[in-house]
Each structure stands twice: as structure tokens, then as C-alpha cells.
PDB file of C-alpha atoms in Angstrom:
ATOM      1  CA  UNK A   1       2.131  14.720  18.241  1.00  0.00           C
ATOM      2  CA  UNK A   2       1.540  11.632  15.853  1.00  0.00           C
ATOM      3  CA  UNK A   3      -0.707  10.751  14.145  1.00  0.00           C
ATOM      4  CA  UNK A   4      -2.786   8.075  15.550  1.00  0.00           C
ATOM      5  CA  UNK A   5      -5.930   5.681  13.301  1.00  0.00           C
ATOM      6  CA  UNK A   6      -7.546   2.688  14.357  1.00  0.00           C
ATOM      7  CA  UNK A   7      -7.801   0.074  11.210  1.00  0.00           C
ATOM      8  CA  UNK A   8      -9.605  -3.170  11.568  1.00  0.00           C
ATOM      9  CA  UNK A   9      -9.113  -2.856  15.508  1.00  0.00           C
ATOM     10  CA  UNK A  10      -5.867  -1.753  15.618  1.00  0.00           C
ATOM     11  CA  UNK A  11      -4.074   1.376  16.485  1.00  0.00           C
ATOM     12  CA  UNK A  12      -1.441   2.788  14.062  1.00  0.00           C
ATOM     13  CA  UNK A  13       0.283   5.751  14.030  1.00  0.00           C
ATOM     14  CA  UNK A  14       2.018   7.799  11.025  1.00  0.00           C
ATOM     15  CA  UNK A  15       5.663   6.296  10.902  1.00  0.00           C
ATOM     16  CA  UNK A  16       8.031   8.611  10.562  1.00  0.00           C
ATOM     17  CA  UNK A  17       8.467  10.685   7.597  1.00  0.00           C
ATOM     18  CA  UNK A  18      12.292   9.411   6.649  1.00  0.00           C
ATOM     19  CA  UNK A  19      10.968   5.974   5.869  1.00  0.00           C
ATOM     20  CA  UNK A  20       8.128   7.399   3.477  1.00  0.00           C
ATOM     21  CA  UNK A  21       8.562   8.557  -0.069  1.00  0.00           C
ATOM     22  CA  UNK A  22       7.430  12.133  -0.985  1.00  0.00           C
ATOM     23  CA  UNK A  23       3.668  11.149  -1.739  1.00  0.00           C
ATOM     24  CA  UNK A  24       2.929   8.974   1.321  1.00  0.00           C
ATOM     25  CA  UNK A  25       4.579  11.817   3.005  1.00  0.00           C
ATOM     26  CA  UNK A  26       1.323  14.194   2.050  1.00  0.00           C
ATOM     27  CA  UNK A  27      -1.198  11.170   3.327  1.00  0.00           C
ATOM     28  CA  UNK A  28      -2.402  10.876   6.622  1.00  0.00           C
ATOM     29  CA  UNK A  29      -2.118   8.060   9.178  1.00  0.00           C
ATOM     30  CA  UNK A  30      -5.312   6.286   8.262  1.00  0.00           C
ATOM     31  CA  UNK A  31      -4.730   6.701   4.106  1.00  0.00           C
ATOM     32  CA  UNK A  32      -1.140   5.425   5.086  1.00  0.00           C
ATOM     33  CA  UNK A  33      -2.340   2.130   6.660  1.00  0.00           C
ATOM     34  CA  UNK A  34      -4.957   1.999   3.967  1.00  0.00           C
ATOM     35  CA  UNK A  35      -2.003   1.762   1.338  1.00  0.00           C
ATOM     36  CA  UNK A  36      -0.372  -0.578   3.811  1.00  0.00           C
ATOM     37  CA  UNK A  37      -3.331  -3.126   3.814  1.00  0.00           C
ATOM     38  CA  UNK A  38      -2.928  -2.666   0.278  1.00  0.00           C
ATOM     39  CA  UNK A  39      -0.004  -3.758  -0.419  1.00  0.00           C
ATOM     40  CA  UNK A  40      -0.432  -6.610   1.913  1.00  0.00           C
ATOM     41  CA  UNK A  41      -3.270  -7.658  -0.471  1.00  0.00           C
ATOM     42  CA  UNK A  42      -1.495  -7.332  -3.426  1.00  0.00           C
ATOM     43  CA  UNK A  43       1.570  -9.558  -2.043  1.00  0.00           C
ATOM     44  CA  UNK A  44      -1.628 -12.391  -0.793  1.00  0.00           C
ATOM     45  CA  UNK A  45      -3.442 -11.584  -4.414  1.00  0.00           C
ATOM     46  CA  UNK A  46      -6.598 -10.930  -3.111  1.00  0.00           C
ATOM     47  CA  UNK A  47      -8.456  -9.296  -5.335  1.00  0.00           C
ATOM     48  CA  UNK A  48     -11.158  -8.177  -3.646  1.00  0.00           C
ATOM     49  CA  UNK A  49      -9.630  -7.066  -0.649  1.00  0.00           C
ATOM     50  CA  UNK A  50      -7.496  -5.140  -3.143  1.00  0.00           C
ATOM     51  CA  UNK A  51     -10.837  -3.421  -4.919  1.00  0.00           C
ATOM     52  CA  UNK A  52     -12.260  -2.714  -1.660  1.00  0.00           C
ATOM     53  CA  UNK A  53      -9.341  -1.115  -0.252  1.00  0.00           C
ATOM     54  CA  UNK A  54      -8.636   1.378  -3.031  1.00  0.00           C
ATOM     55  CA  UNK A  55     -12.696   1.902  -2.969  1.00  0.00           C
ATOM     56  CA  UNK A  56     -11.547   3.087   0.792  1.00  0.00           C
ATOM     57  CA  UNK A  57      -8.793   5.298  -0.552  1.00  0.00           C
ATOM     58  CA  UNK A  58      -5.949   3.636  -0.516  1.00  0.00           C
ATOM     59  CA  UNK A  59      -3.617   4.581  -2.868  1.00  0.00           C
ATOM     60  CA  UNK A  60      -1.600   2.852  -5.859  1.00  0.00           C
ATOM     61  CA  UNK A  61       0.996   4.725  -6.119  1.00  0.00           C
ATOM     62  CA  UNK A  62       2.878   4.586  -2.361  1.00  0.00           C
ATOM     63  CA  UNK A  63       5.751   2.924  -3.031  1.00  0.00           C
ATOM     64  CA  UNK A  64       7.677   2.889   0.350  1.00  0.00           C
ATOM     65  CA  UNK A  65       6.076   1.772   3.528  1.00  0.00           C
ATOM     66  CA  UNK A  66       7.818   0.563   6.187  1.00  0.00           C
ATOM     67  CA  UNK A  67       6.765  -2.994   7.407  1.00  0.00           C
ATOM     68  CA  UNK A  68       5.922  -4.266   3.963  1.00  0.00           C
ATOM     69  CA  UNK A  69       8.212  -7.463   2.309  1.00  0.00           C
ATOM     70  CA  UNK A  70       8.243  -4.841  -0.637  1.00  0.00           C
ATOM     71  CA  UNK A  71       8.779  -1.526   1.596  1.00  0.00           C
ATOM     72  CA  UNK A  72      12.678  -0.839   0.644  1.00  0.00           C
ATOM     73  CA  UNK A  73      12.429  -1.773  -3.191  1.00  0.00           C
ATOM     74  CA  UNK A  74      10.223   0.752  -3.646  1.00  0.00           C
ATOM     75  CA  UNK A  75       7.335  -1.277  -5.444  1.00  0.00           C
ATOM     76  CA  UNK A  76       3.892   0.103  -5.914  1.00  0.00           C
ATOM     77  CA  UNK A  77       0.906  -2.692  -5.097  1.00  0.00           C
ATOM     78  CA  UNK A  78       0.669  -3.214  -9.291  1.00  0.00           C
ATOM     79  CA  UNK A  79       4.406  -3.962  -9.074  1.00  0.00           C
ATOM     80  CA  UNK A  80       4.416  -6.221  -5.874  1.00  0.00           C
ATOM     81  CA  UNK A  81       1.231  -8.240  -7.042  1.00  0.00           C
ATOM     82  CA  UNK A  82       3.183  -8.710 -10.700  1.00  0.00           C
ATOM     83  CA  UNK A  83       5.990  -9.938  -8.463  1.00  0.00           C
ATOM     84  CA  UNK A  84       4.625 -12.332  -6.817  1.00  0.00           C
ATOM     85  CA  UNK A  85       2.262 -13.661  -9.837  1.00  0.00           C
ATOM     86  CA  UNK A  86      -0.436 -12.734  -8.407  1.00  0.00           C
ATOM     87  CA  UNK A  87      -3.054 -12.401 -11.438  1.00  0.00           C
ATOM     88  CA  UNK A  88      -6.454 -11.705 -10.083  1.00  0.00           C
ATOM     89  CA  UNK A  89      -4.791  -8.913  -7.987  1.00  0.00           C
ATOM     90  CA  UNK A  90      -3.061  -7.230 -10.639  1.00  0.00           C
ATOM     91  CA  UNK A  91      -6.129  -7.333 -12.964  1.00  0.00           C
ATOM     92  CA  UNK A  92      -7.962  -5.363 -10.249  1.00  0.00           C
ATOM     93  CA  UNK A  93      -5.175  -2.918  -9.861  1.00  0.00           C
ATOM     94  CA  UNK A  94      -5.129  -2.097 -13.773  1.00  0.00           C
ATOM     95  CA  UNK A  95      -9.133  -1.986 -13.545  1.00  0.00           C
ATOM     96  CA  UNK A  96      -8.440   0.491 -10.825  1.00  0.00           C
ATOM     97  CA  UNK A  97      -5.677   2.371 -13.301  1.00  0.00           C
ATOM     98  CA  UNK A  98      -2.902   1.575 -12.019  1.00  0.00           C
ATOM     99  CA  UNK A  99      -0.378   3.422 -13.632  1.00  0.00           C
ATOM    100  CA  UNK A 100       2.312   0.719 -14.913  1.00  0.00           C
ATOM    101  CA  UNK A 101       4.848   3.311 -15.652  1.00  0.00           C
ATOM    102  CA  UNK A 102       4.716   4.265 -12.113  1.00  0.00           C
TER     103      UNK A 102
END
């Protein structure tokens, strides 16, 4: 069956694999909504939720997620919080070596 993770109270399963690229597709549910969270921070620019959520494991590369404003462009959390101007959050995503070129 899927994969079902609790986050911050709520349940989430693993969406399915035709809306994820080819590394999200290797992550499980709960490192999925951890990159999810992510790039929610990085569209907000908080930094510190954005620290503390690759400190959890979320990743900086996952590019498509389904749900996100940035989901079907393809943007990794570096590129959405560059988007949006978002400063403080991009400065923790290099700190966290973000690749650029990604």
C-alpha cells in the first residue's frame, strides 16, 4: 500500500510516483513531506524553518512536488526562495550547499 507519515499532526501519504522527479522518487513519504515543508519555507523565506528542516533531512535538490506554487516548474527550494526574493532563505540554503547549478 502507500506510504503513510504523520508531519506536524498531519497524515500524508507518498503521492504518486508520476508527479515526482527521479530523486524524490527514491525518498520516502516522510523525507518527501520534509522537502515539501521545505519548499514552503523557502517560498515564505523563513530562514530558520528552512535550516531546521534540512537539519531534519529534507532535501535541496527535489525539484517536483506536487502541491507546491513551484511544483510544475521544476524549481529546487534555492531556486524558489531566489524567486521570490527571499534573501535570508536563500543565504541558509547556500550555507546548507545548495547546489546552484542544480
Amino acid at each position: 500500500g502507500r506510504q503513510i507519515v504523520t508531519l506536524e499532526g498531519k497524515e500524508y501519504s507518498k503521492p504518486d510516483e508520476a508527479y515526482l522527479d527521479s530523486a524524490a522518487r527514491q525518498r520516502s513519504a516522510k523525507e518527501l513531506m520534509l522537502d515539501l515543508h521545505l519548499q514552503r519555507a523557502a517560498v515564505q523565506g523563513d530562514a530558520d524553518r528552512v535550516a531546521e528542516l534540512i537539519q531534519a533531512g529534507a532535501s535541496t535538490a527535489t525539484t517536483r512536488l506536487p502541491g507546491t506554487p513551484h511544483g510544475e516548474f521544476r524549481r529546487t527550494p534555492l531556486h524558489i526562495a531566489a524567486w521570490e526574493c527571499r534573501q535570508e532563505a536563500v543565504a541558509a540554503l547556500l550555507d546548507a550547499r545548495a547546489d546552484v547549478n542544480a
